[in-house]
mmCIF file of C-alpha atoms in Angstrom:
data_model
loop_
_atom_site.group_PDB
_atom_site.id
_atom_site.type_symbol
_atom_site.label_atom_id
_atom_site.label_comp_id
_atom_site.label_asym_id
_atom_site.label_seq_id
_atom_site.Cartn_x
_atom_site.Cartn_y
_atom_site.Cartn_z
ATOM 1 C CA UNK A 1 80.402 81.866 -150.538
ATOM 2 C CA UNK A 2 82.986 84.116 -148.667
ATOM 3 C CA UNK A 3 85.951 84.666 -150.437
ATOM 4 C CA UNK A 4 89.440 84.005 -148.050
ATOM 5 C CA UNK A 5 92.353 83.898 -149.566
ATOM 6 C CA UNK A 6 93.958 82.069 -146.324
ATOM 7 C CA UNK A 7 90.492 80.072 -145.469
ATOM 8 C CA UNK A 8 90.565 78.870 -149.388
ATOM 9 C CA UNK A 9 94.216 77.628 -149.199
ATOM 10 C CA UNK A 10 93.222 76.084 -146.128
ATOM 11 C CA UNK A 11 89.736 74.482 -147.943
ATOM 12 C CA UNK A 12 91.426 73.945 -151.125
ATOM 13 C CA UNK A 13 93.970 72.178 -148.880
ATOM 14 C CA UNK A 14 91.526 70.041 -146.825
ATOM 15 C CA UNK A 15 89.816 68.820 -150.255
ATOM 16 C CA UNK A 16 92.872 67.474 -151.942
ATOM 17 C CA UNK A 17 93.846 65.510 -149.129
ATOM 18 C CA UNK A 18 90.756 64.356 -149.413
ATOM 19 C CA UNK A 19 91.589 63.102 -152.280
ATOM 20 C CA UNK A 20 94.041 60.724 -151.599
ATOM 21 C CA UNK A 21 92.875 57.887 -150.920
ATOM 22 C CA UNK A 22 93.157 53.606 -151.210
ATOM 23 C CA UNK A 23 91.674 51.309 -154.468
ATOM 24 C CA UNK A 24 87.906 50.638 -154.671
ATOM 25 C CA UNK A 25 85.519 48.953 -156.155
ATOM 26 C CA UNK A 26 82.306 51.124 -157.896
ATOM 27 C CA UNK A 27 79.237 51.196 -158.781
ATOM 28 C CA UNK A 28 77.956 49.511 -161.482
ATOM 29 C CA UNK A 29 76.206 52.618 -163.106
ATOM 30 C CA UNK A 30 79.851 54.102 -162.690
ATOM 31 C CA UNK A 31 82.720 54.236 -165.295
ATOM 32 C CA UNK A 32 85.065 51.450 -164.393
ATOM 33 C CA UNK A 33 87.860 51.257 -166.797
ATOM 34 C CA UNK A 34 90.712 49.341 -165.880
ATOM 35 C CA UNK A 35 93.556 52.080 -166.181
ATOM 36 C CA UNK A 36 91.279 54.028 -163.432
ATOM 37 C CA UNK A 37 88.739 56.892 -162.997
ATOM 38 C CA UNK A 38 87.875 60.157 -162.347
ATOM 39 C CA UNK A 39 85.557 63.136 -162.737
ATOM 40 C CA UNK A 40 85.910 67.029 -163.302
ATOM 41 C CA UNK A 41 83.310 69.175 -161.139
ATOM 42 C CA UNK A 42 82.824 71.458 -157.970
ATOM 43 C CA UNK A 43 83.455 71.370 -154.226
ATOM 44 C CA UNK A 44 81.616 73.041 -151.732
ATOM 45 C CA UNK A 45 83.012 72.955 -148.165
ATOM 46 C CA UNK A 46 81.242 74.010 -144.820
ATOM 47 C CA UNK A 47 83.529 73.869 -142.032
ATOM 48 C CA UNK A 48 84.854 75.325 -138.781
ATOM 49 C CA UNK A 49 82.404 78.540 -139.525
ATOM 50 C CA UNK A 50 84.066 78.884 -142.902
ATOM 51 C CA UNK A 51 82.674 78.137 -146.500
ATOM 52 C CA UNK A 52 84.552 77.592 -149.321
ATOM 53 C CA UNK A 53 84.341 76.485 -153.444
ATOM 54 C CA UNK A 54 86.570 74.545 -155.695
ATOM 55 C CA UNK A 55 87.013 73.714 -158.846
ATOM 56 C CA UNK A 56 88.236 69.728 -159.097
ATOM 57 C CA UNK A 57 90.030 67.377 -161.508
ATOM 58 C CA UNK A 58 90.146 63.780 -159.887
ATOM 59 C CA UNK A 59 92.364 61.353 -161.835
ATOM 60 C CA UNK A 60 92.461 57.799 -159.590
ATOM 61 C CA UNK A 61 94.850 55.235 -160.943
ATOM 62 C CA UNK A 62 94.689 51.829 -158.886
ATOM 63 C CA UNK A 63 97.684 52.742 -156.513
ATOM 64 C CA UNK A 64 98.327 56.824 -158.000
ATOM 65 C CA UNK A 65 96.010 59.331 -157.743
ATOM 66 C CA UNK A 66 96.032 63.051 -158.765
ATOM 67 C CA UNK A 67 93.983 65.998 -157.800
ATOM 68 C CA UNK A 68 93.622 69.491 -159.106
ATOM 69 C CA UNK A 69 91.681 72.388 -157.192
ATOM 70 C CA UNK A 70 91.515 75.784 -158.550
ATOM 71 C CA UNK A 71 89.172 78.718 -157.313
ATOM 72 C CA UNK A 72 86.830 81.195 -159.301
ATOM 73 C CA UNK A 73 89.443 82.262 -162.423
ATOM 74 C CA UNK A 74 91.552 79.287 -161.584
ATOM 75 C CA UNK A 75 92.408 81.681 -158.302
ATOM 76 C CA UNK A 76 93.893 79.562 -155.137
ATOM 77 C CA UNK A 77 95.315 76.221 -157.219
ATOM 78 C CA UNK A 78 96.706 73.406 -155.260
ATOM 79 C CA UNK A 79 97.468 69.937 -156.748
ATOM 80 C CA UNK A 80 98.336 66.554 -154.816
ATOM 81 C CA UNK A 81 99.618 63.479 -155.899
ATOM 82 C CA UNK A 82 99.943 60.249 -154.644
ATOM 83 C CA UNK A 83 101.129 56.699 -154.878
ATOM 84 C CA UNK A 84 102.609 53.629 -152.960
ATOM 85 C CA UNK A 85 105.506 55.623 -151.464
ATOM 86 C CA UNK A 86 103.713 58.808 -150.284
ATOM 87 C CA UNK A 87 101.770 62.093 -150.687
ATOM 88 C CA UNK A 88 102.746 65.344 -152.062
ATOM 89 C CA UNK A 89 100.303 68.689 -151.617
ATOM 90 C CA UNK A 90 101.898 71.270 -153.959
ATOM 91 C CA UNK A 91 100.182 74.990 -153.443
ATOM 92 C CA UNK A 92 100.511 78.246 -155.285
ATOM 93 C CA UNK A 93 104.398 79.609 -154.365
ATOM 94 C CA UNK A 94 104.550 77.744 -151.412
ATOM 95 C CA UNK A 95 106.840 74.962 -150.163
ATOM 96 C CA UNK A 96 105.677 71.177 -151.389
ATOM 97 C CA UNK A 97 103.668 69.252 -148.682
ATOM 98 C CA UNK A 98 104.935 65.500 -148.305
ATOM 99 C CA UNK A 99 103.676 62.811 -145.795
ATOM 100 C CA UNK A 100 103.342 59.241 -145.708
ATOM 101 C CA UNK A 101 99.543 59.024 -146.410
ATOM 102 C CA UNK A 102 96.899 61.141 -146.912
ATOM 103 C CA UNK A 103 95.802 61.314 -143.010
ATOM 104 C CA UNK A 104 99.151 62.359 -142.054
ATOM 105 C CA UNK A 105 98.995 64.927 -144.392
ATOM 106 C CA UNK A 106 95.779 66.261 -143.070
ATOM 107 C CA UNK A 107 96.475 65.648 -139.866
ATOM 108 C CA UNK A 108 99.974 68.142 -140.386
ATOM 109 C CA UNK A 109 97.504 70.727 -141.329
ATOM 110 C CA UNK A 110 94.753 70.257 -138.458
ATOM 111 C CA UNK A 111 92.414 68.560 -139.960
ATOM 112 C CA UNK A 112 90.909 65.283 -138.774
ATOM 113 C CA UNK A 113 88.706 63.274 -141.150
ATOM 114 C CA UNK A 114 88.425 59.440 -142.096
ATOM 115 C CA UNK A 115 89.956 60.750 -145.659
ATOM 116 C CA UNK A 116 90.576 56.621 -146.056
ATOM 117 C CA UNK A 117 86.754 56.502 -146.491
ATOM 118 C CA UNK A 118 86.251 59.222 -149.345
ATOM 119 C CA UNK A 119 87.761 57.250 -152.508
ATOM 120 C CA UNK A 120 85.126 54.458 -151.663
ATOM 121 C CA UNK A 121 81.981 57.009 -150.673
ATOM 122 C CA UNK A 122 82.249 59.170 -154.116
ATOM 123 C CA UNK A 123 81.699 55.794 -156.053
ATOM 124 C CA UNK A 124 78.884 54.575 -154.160
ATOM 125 C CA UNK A 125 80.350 52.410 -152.127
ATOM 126 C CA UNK A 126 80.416 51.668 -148.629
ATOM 127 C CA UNK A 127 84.496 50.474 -147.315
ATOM 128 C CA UNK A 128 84.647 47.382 -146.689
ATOM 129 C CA UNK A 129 86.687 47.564 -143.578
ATOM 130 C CA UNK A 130 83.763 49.433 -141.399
ATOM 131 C CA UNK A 131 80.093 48.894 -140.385
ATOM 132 C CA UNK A 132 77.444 50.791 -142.707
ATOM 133 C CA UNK A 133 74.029 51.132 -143.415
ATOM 134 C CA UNK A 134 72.758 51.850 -146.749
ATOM 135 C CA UNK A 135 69.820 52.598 -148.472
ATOM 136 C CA UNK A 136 68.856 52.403 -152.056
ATOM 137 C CA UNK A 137 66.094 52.693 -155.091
ATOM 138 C CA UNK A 138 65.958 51.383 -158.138
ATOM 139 C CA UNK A 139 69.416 49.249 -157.893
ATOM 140 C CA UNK A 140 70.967 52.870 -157.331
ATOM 141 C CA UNK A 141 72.789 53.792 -153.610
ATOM 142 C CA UNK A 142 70.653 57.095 -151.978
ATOM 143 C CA UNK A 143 72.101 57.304 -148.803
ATOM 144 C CA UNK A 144 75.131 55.418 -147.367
ATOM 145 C CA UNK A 145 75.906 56.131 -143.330
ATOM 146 C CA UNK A 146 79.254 55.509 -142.267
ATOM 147 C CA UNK A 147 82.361 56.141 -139.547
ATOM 148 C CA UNK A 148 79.918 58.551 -138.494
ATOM 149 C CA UNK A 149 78.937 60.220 -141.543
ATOM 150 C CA UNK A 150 75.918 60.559 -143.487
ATOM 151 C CA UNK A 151 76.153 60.389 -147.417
ATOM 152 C CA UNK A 152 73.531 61.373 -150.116
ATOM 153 C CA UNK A 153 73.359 60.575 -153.633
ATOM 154 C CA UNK A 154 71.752 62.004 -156.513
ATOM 155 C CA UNK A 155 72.098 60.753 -159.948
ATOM 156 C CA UNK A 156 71.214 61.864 -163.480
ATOM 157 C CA UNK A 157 71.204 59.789 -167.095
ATOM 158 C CA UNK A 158 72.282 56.864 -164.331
ATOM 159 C CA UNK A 159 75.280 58.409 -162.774
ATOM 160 C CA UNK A 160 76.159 59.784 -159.757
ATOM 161 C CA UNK A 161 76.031 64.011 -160.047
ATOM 162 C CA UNK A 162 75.587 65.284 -156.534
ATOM 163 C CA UNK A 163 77.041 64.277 -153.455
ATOM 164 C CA UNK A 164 76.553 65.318 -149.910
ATOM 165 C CA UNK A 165 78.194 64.441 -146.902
ATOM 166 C CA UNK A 166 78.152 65.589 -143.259
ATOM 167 C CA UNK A 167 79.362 64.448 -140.234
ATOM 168 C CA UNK A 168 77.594 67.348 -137.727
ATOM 169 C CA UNK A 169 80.553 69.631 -138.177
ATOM 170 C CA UNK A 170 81.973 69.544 -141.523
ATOM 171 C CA UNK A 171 79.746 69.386 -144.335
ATOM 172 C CA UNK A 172 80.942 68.646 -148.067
ATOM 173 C CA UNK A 173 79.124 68.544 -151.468
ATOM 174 C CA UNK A 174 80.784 67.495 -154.527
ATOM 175 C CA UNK A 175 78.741 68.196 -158.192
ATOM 176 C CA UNK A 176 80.046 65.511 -160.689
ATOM 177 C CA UNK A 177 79.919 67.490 -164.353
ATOM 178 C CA UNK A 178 81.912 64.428 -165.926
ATOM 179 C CA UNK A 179 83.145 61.399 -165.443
ATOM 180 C CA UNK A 180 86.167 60.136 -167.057
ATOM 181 C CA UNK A 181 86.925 56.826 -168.400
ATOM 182 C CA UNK A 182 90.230 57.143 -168.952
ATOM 183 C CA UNK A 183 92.400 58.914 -166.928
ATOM 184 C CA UNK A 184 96.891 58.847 -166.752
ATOM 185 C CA UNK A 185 97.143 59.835 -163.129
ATOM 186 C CA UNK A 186 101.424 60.923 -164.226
ATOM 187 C CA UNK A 187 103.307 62.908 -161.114
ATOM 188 C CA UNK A 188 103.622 66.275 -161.614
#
């Protein structure tokens, strides 16, 4: 992928506020502890004739949430944190980010997704608060369509390992190397 130091801030960026999202319910091939989740893995990001990679740490606690980009050689960092009274988007030497919730954030930086809709989607899950259509084998989710977007699984040793999603303009894939069990979600 094409390296941009600008176009990754601005990727790296549009991922963690991604990334802050409500409570859901998962899978049942998924970890489910009750102190929360999370995973460690890769981002890919196609959008607005860029392409970008991350590195990602997702810690989701119930109402807090953390999340920890990094480029190639930890190059490009940006971490976010959230909870019940707002969002913070904290990036290299630059001035702390805060909003209200995670769409205001993104929507400060140009960016308009349904980032509500993520938390639910890398779980399995459809959100229960719009229409879907999904589609599964073997008791596992394969393809979930929602708010306009179109979501693919893939799983290995019953887990979820590769997402894809894509809404005709912005396409994202996330590779799930582990998920966590336990996870402490503490501010920064």
């Amino acid at each position: 992928m094409r390296a941009s130091y600008s176009g990754g801030l601005r990727v790296a960026s549009l991922a963690c506020a991604l990334g802050l999202l409500s409570a859901c319910s998962s899978t049942p091939s998924q970890p489910t502890p009750p102190g929360g989740w999370g995973f460690s893995g890769k981002i890919g990001l196609w959008a607005y004739g860029e392409q970008e990679s991350a590195n990602v740490d997702w810690q989701d606690c119930d109402s807090r949430y953390l999340v920890r980009l990094s480029g190639p050689l930890g190059v490009g960092g940006a971490l976010i944190y959230g909870d019940d009274q707002g969002v913070s988007l904290q990036r290299g030497g630059e001035d702390t980010l805060h909003a209200e919730s995670p769409e205001a954030l993104l929507a400060s930086m140009g960016w308009y997704l349904p980032v509500s809709l993520l938390r639910f989607w890398l779980q399995g899950q459809p959100s229960p608060d719009a229409p879907y259509q999904r589609e599964s084998a073997d008791n596992a989710i394969t393809r979930l369509s929602q708010s306009g977007w179109d979501i693919a699984y893939q799983f290995q040793n019953d887990q979820i390992s590769r997402i894809s999603m894509e809404d005709g303009t912005i396409r994202l894939k996330w590779i799930i190397r582990n998920w966590h069990e336990r996870v402490s979600c503490t501010a920064p």
